[in-house]
């Protein structure tokens, strides 16, 4: 099987006590069956404590949704007592993600993690992609998929490569590249939309304030992942659309380089999923939406990306809502997105 990963993937490791936003707080921690069997056999005082903090297949959380084995210094007491090999699957693998498409596996690290975001923003791309990838053969059994699905998969991979090339074209400002990205996504999706070109968009084509409000309000739908999001979202609503993330700086916090990497990475994670649902255009729209909105938060680059990733990417409910809104709500149709990009 072929494994494809971002070039920085193998450099990732949990920074443990140095992390300012540990994933050992705020997440329900499910325990896989094999780990549960191992935990039931652990002896001594620590074994007793371990077993007392397991309920209905997950760890009981302390107040503040804190893992019972998270120490005050940010380290994992389970690792300290039993070693890293003792971790259950989700603790060992998070925030990594993996997708398998027949005999091709892709892995990455989720943007809910500050170390993953740092590695992405500091990474170097290539002439044809904002992100460099590495490939290697691994000894894994491929998934069985029919021949026609393999053809469709390869076509979608080719489309994604073309999207990467558009993003890597530094002869144009990023927002014009994103308009071109949308045009290509419309063309390959088969949906029929008007195709307003950047040169045809002018001051009279401004999008309505209601559309701006819709882009903000969609983030308030669905369950909040926690207090940090509630605070950030409240501030976003109070500031409104026109406010920038850092009012104390004359320069934008984010650069075009940041944007092309973020969008390319989201396309890497999601675009190939259109093999299963047929919604390739919504994957492009989500990536652009994420980039536009992350610039609206009053936070550091890493914190803004992390906040938005946690609230959107890690909620099936919210990601399904985005799919529906992008297909049905005119505020998220390609022409509306183009006008926002060209404001």
Short mmCIF file of C-alpha atoms in Angstrom, two decimals:
data_model
loop_
_atom_site.label_atom_id
_atom_site.label_comp_id
_atom_site.label_asym_id
_atom_site.label_seq_id
_atom_site.Cartn_x
_atom_site.Cartn_y
_atom_site.Cartn_z
CA UNK A 1 0.00 0.00 0.00
CA UNK A 2 1.12 3.55 -0.73
CA UNK A 3 1.22 5.95 2.23
CA UNK A 4 1.08 9.70 1.53
CA UNK A 5 1.70 12.24 4.30
CA UNK A 6 2.59 15.94 4.57
CA UNK A 7 6.35 16.39 4.74
CA UNK A 8 6.11 17.54 8.38
CA UNK A 9 4.02 14.56 9.51
CA UNK A 10 6.91 12.50 10.88
CA UNK A 11 8.19 15.52 12.81
CA UNK A 12 5.00 15.70 14.85
CA UNK A 13 5.02 14.60 18.46
CA UNK A 14 2.93 15.61 21.44
CA UNK A 15 4.59 18.47 23.32
CA UNK A 16 2.84 17.31 26.52
CA UNK A 17 3.43 19.72 29.41
CA UNK A 18 4.47 22.51 27.03
CA UNK A 19 1.05 22.55 25.36
CA UNK A 20 -1.14 25.53 26.27
CA UNK A 21 -4.37 23.75 25.31
CA UNK A 22 -4.05 20.08 26.18
CA UNK A 23 -6.32 17.58 24.43
CA UNK A 24 -6.69 15.89 27.84
CA UNK A 25 -9.30 18.54 28.71
CA UNK A 26 -12.64 19.02 27.01
CA UNK A 27 -12.86 15.74 25.09
CA UNK A 28 -14.65 12.50 25.97
CA UNK A 29 -12.00 9.76 25.93
CA UNK A 30 -13.35 6.46 24.60
CA UNK A 31 -11.40 3.30 25.42
CA UNK A 32 -11.00 0.64 22.73
CA UNK A 33 -11.71 -3.00 23.65
CA UNK A 34 -8.08 -4.17 23.63
CA UNK A 35 -6.98 -1.36 25.92
CA UNK A 36 -9.91 -2.02 28.25
CA UNK A 37 -8.80 -5.64 28.61
CA UNK A 38 -5.25 -4.50 29.44
CA UNK A 39 -6.46 -1.95 31.96
CA UNK A 40 -8.55 -4.59 33.76
CA UNK A 41 -5.34 -6.57 34.43
CA UNK A 42 -3.22 -3.72 35.85
CA UNK A 43 -2.30 -4.52 39.46
CA UNK A 44 -1.54 -2.41 42.54
CA UNK A 45 -2.74 0.98 43.67
CA UNK A 46 -2.46 2.52 40.22
CA UNK A 47 -4.42 -0.36 38.72
CA UNK A 48 -7.18 0.19 41.26
CA UNK A 49 -7.25 3.90 40.48
CA UNK A 50 -7.28 3.19 36.75
CA UNK A 51 -10.22 0.81 36.98
CA UNK A 52 -12.20 3.13 39.26
CA UNK A 53 -11.97 5.89 36.65
CA UNK A 54 -13.46 3.87 33.80
CA UNK A 55 -17.20 3.95 33.17
CA UNK A 56 -19.26 2.79 30.16
CA UNK A 57 -16.23 2.40 27.93
CA UNK A 58 -14.58 5.76 28.62
CA UNK A 59 -12.66 7.57 31.33
CA UNK A 60 -14.66 9.46 33.91
CA UNK A 61 -13.85 13.13 33.53
CA UNK A 62 -13.02 15.36 36.46
CA UNK A 63 -14.63 18.82 36.84
CA UNK A 64 -13.86 21.00 33.84
CA UNK A 65 -13.92 17.89 31.61
CA UNK A 66 -10.41 17.03 32.72
CA UNK A 67 -8.94 13.54 32.18
CA UNK A 68 -8.44 11.88 35.58
CA UNK A 69 -4.83 11.09 34.65
CA UNK A 70 -3.81 14.59 33.60
CA UNK A 71 -1.31 15.91 36.14
CA UNK A 72 -0.99 19.53 37.18
CA UNK A 73 2.29 19.78 35.26
CA UNK A 74 0.49 18.79 32.04
CA UNK A 75 1.96 15.28 31.89
CA UNK A 76 0.00 12.02 31.67
CA UNK A 77 0.08 9.99 34.88
CA UNK A 78 -0.64 6.83 32.93
CA UNK A 79 2.50 7.29 30.83
CA UNK A 80 4.49 8.08 33.96
CA UNK A 81 3.34 4.84 35.65
CA UNK A 82 2.87 2.41 32.75
CA UNK A 83 4.74 3.88 29.78
CA UNK A 84 3.51 5.36 26.50
CA UNK A 85 2.54 1.92 25.16
CA UNK A 86 -0.24 1.80 27.78
CA UNK A 87 -2.28 4.51 26.05
CA UNK A 88 -5.59 3.58 24.47
CA UNK A 89 -5.97 4.04 20.73
CA UNK A 90 -7.52 7.51 20.81
CA UNK A 91 -4.89 8.89 23.21
CA UNK A 92 -2.07 7.39 21.17
CA UNK A 93 -3.35 8.53 17.77
CA UNK A 94 -5.10 11.86 18.42
CA UNK A 95 -4.85 14.35 16.72
CA UNK A 96 -3.68 12.24 13.77
CA UNK A 97 -6.20 11.27 11.10
CA UNK A 98 -6.10 8.54 8.48
CA UNK A 99 -8.07 7.83 5.31
CA UNK A 100 -7.78 4.74 3.11
CA UNK A 101 -8.83 4.72 -0.54
CA UNK A 102 -8.16 1.21 -1.82
CA UNK A 103 -4.39 0.79 -1.96
CA UNK A 104 -3.65 4.41 -1.02
CA UNK A 105 -3.53 5.60 2.58
CA UNK A 106 -3.27 9.26 3.60
CA UNK A 107 -2.38 10.48 7.07
CA UNK A 108 -2.17 13.91 8.64
CA UNK A 109 -2.41 15.78 11.94
CA UNK A 110 -5.55 17.72 12.84
CA UNK A 111 -5.56 21.50 13.17
CA UNK A 112 -7.18 21.24 16.61
CA UNK A 113 -3.61 20.80 17.88
CA UNK A 114 -1.35 23.83 18.31
CA UNK A 115 1.80 21.86 17.46
CA UNK A 116 0.21 20.60 14.23
CA UNK A 117 -0.74 24.17 13.30
CA UNK A 118 2.79 25.39 14.01
CA UNK A 119 4.30 22.68 11.81
CA UNK A 120 1.88 23.49 8.99
CA UNK A 121 2.53 27.24 9.05
CA UNK A 122 6.31 26.75 9.19
CA UNK A 123 6.35 24.09 6.46
CA UNK A 124 7.71 24.62 2.96
CA UNK A 125 5.76 23.87 -0.15
CA UNK A 126 6.81 23.11 -3.71
CA UNK A 127 6.38 24.69 -7.12
CA UNK A 128 3.09 22.83 -7.54
CA UNK A 129 1.64 22.81 -4.02
CA UNK A 130 1.68 25.01 -0.90
CA UNK A 131 2.37 21.81 1.06
CA UNK A 132 5.04 19.24 0.22
CA UNK A 133 4.11 15.57 0.55
CA UNK A 134 6.15 12.40 0.88
CA UNK A 135 5.13 8.93 -0.22
CA UNK A 136 6.36 5.50 0.80
CA UNK A 137 5.29 1.89 0.59
CA UNK A 138 3.93 0.33 3.78
CA UNK A 139 3.02 -3.23 4.68
CA UNK A 140 -0.75 -2.85 5.06
CA UNK A 141 -3.63 -4.75 3.48
CA UNK A 142 -5.47 -2.50 0.98
CA UNK A 143 -9.21 -1.94 1.16
CA UNK A 144 -11.09 -3.68 -1.60
CA UNK A 145 -12.90 -1.25 -3.88
CA UNK A 146 -14.34 -1.87 -7.37
CA UNK A 147 -12.44 -0.88 -10.50
CA UNK A 148 -14.80 2.00 -11.31
CA UNK A 149 -14.25 3.41 -7.81
CA UNK A 150 -10.49 3.26 -8.37
CA UNK A 151 -10.91 5.26 -11.57
CA UNK A 152 -13.08 7.81 -9.77
CA UNK A 153 -10.56 7.99 -6.92
CA UNK A 154 -7.67 8.66 -9.29
CA UNK A 155 -9.69 11.36 -11.08
CA UNK A 156 -10.42 13.08 -7.77
CA UNK A 157 -6.74 12.92 -6.80
CA UNK A 158 -5.90 14.57 -10.14
CA UNK A 159 -8.45 17.29 -9.46
CA UNK A 160 -6.92 17.91 -6.05
CA UNK A 161 -3.46 18.18 -7.58
CA UNK A 162 -4.81 20.83 -9.95
CA UNK A 163 -6.32 22.73 -7.01
CA UNK A 164 -2.91 22.65 -5.33
CA UNK A 165 -1.32 24.06 -8.49
CA UNK A 166 -3.81 26.93 -8.58
CA UNK A 167 -2.99 27.74 -4.94
CA UNK A 168 0.75 27.62 -5.67
CA UNK A 169 0.53 30.16 -8.52
CA UNK A 170 2.16 33.16 -6.87
CA UNK A 171 1.73 35.35 -9.93
CA UNK A 172 -1.73 36.24 -8.57
CA UNK A 173 -2.92 37.51 -5.17
CA UNK A 174 -4.42 34.78 -3.03
CA UNK A 175 -8.03 35.93 -3.33
CA UNK A 176 -7.87 35.83 -7.13
CA UNK A 177 -6.43 32.34 -6.89
CA UNK A 178 -9.37 31.38 -4.69
CA UNK A 179 -11.85 32.66 -7.28
CA UNK A 180 -10.07 30.50 -9.84
CA UNK A 181 -10.20 27.62 -7.37
CA UNK A 182 -13.97 28.01 -7.16
CA UNK A 183 -14.35 28.18 -10.94
CA UNK A 184 -12.43 24.94 -11.34
CA UNK A 185 -14.45 23.28 -8.54
CA UNK A 186 -17.70 24.31 -10.24
CA UNK A 187 -16.47 22.94 -13.55
CA UNK A 188 -15.50 19.55 -12.13
CA UNK A 189 -18.53 19.27 -9.84
CA UNK A 190 -21.09 19.31 -12.65
CA UNK A 191 -23.29 21.82 -10.80
CA UNK A 192 -24.61 24.77 -12.76
CA UNK A 193 -23.78 28.18 -11.34
CA UNK A 194 -23.11 31.56 -12.90
CA UNK A 195 -19.35 32.01 -13.21
CA UNK A 196 -18.59 35.59 -12.34
CA UNK A 197 -14.92 36.32 -13.05
CA UNK A 198 -12.79 38.57 -10.81
CA UNK A 199 -12.57 41.22 -13.52
CA UNK A 200 -16.38 41.37 -13.63
CA UNK A 201 -16.76 42.01 -9.90
CA UNK A 202 -16.82 45.69 -8.95
CA UNK A 203 -17.98 47.98 -6.19
CA UNK A 204 -21.63 47.66 -7.24
CA UNK A 205 -21.49 43.90 -6.65
CA UNK A 206 -21.06 44.16 -2.89
CA UNK A 207 -22.59 41.32 -0.93
CA UNK A 208 -25.35 42.19 1.52
CA UNK A 209 -24.84 42.59 5.24
CA UNK A 210 -27.34 39.74 5.70
CA UNK A 211 -24.92 37.39 3.93
CA UNK A 212 -22.07 38.55 6.16
CA UNK A 213 -24.28 37.90 9.18
CA UNK A 214 -25.15 34.44 7.87
CA UNK A 215 -21.45 33.56 7.59
CA UNK A 216 -21.04 34.49 11.26
CA UNK A 217 -24.26 32.98 12.56
CA UNK A 218 -23.64 29.53 11.10
CA UNK A 219 -20.78 29.18 13.56
CA UNK A 220 -23.26 29.54 16.43
CA UNK A 221 -25.29 26.55 15.33
CA UNK A 222 -24.60 23.18 16.83
CA UNK A 223 -23.16 22.34 20.21
CA UNK A 224 -20.22 24.40 21.50
CA UNK A 225 -17.08 22.44 22.29
CA UNK A 226 -16.44 24.54 25.39
CA UNK A 227 -15.91 27.89 27.16
CA UNK A 228 -12.95 28.95 24.99
CA UNK A 229 -15.14 28.78 21.91
CA UNK A 230 -18.05 30.54 23.64
CA UNK A 231 -15.79 33.48 24.53
CA UNK A 232 -14.24 33.70 21.08
CA UNK A 233 -17.57 33.46 19.28
CA UNK A 234 -19.19 36.08 21.51
CA UNK A 235 -16.34 38.44 20.70
CA UNK A 236 -16.69 37.69 16.98
CA UNK A 237 -20.38 38.59 17.05
CA UNK A 238 -19.72 41.78 18.98
CA UNK A 239 -16.96 42.88 16.60
CA UNK A 240 -18.94 42.15 13.46
CA UNK A 241 -17.72 41.50 9.95
CA UNK A 242 -15.59 44.58 9.31
CA UNK A 243 -13.34 44.21 12.34
CA UNK A 244 -9.95 42.59 11.86
CA UNK A 245 -8.44 40.09 14.27
CA UNK A 246 -5.75 42.45 15.61
CA UNK A 247 -6.86 46.01 16.01
CA UNK A 248 -3.52 46.90 17.63
CA UNK A 249 -1.54 46.17 14.45
CA UNK A 250 -1.56 48.04 11.13
CA UNK A 251 -0.72 44.79 9.32
CA UNK A 252 -3.01 41.77 8.92
CA UNK A 253 -2.13 38.93 11.25
CA UNK A 254 -2.32 36.30 8.52
CA UNK A 255 -0.43 36.28 5.23
CA UNK A 256 -1.29 34.87 1.82
CA UNK A 257 1.24 32.14 2.52
CA UNK A 258 -0.69 31.15 5.65
CA UNK A 259 -3.93 31.11 3.68
CA UNK A 260 -2.72 28.92 0.85
CA UNK A 261 -1.30 26.40 3.34
CA UNK A 262 -4.48 26.28 5.42
CA UNK A 263 -6.69 25.85 2.37
CA UNK A 264 -4.40 23.25 0.77
CA UNK A 265 -4.30 21.29 4.02
CA UNK A 266 -8.09 21.26 4.33
CA UNK A 267 -8.34 20.11 0.72
CA UNK A 268 -5.81 17.38 1.48
CA UNK A 269 -7.96 16.19 4.36
CA UNK A 270 -11.42 16.50 2.80
CA UNK A 271 -11.44 16.73 -0.99
CA UNK A 272 -10.98 13.00 -1.62
CA UNK A 273 -14.00 12.27 0.60
CA UNK A 274 -16.12 13.40 -2.34
CA UNK A 275 -15.46 9.89 -3.68
CA UNK A 276 -18.09 8.80 -1.15
CA UNK A 277 -20.58 11.69 -1.12
CA UNK A 278 -20.09 13.36 -4.52
CA UNK A 279 -19.84 16.84 -2.95
CA UNK A 280 -16.45 18.01 -4.21
CA UNK A 281 -17.55 21.66 -4.50
CA UNK A 282 -18.57 21.89 -0.84
CA UNK A 283 -15.09 20.72 0.19
CA UNK A 284 -13.56 23.68 -1.64
CA UNK A 285 -16.17 26.05 -0.24
CA UNK A 286 -15.51 24.88 3.32
CA UNK A 287 -11.76 25.39 2.93
CA UNK A 288 -12.27 28.95 1.66
CA UNK A 289 -14.90 29.69 4.31
CA UNK A 290 -12.54 28.46 7.04
CA UNK A 291 -9.79 30.76 5.76
CA UNK A 292 -12.05 33.82 5.54
CA UNK A 293 -13.50 33.31 9.00
CA UNK A 294 -10.31 32.40 10.86
CA UNK A 295 -9.06 35.91 10.09
CA UNK A 296 -12.01 37.37 12.01
CA UNK A 297 -11.01 36.06 15.42
CA UNK A 298 -9.13 38.16 17.96
CA UNK A 299 -6.45 35.62 18.72
CA UNK A 300 -2.98 34.55 17.69
CA UNK A 301 -2.66 32.68 14.40
CA UNK A 302 -2.33 29.32 16.10
CA UNK A 303 -5.15 29.92 18.59
CA UNK A 304 -7.55 31.19 15.90
CA UNK A 305 -6.95 28.15 13.67
CA UNK A 306 -7.17 25.77 16.61
CA UNK A 307 -10.42 27.31 17.88
CA UNK A 308 -12.16 27.16 14.52
CA UNK A 309 -10.90 23.67 13.78
CA UNK A 310 -12.19 22.31 17.09
CA UNK A 311 -15.62 23.85 16.67
CA UNK A 312 -16.12 22.76 13.07
CA UNK A 313 -13.99 19.81 12.02
CA UNK A 314 -14.55 17.81 15.20
CA UNK A 315 -18.34 17.94 15.17
CA UNK A 316 -20.17 15.68 12.73
CA UNK A 317 -23.30 17.73 13.37
CA UNK A 318 -21.66 20.99 12.33
CA UNK A 319 -19.81 19.55 9.33
CA UNK A 320 -23.10 18.09 8.06
CA UNK A 321 -24.70 21.48 8.60
CA UNK A 322 -21.99 23.11 6.46
CA UNK A 323 -22.60 20.61 3.66
CA UNK A 324 -26.30 21.41 3.70
CA UNK A 325 -25.88 25.18 3.90
CA UNK A 326 -23.28 25.26 1.11
CA UNK A 327 -25.68 23.38 -1.17
CA UNK A 328 -28.90 25.23 -0.27
CA UNK A 329 -28.15 28.70 1.14
CA UNK A 330 -27.41 31.44 -1.44
CA UNK A 331 -25.11 33.18 1.07
CA UNK A 332 -22.66 30.31 0.49
CA UNK A 333 -23.10 29.88 -3.25
CA UNK A 334 -19.94 30.43 -5.35
CA UNK A 335 -20.88 33.93 -6.53
CA UNK A 336 -21.46 35.06 -2.94
CA UNK A 337 -18.12 33.60 -1.90
CA UNK A 338 -16.41 35.33 -4.85
CA UNK A 339 -17.87 38.70 -3.90
CA UNK A 340 -16.68 38.28 -0.32
CA UNK A 341 -13.21 37.37 -1.59
CA UNK A 342 -13.06 40.47 -3.79
CA UNK A 343 -14.31 42.95 -1.16
#
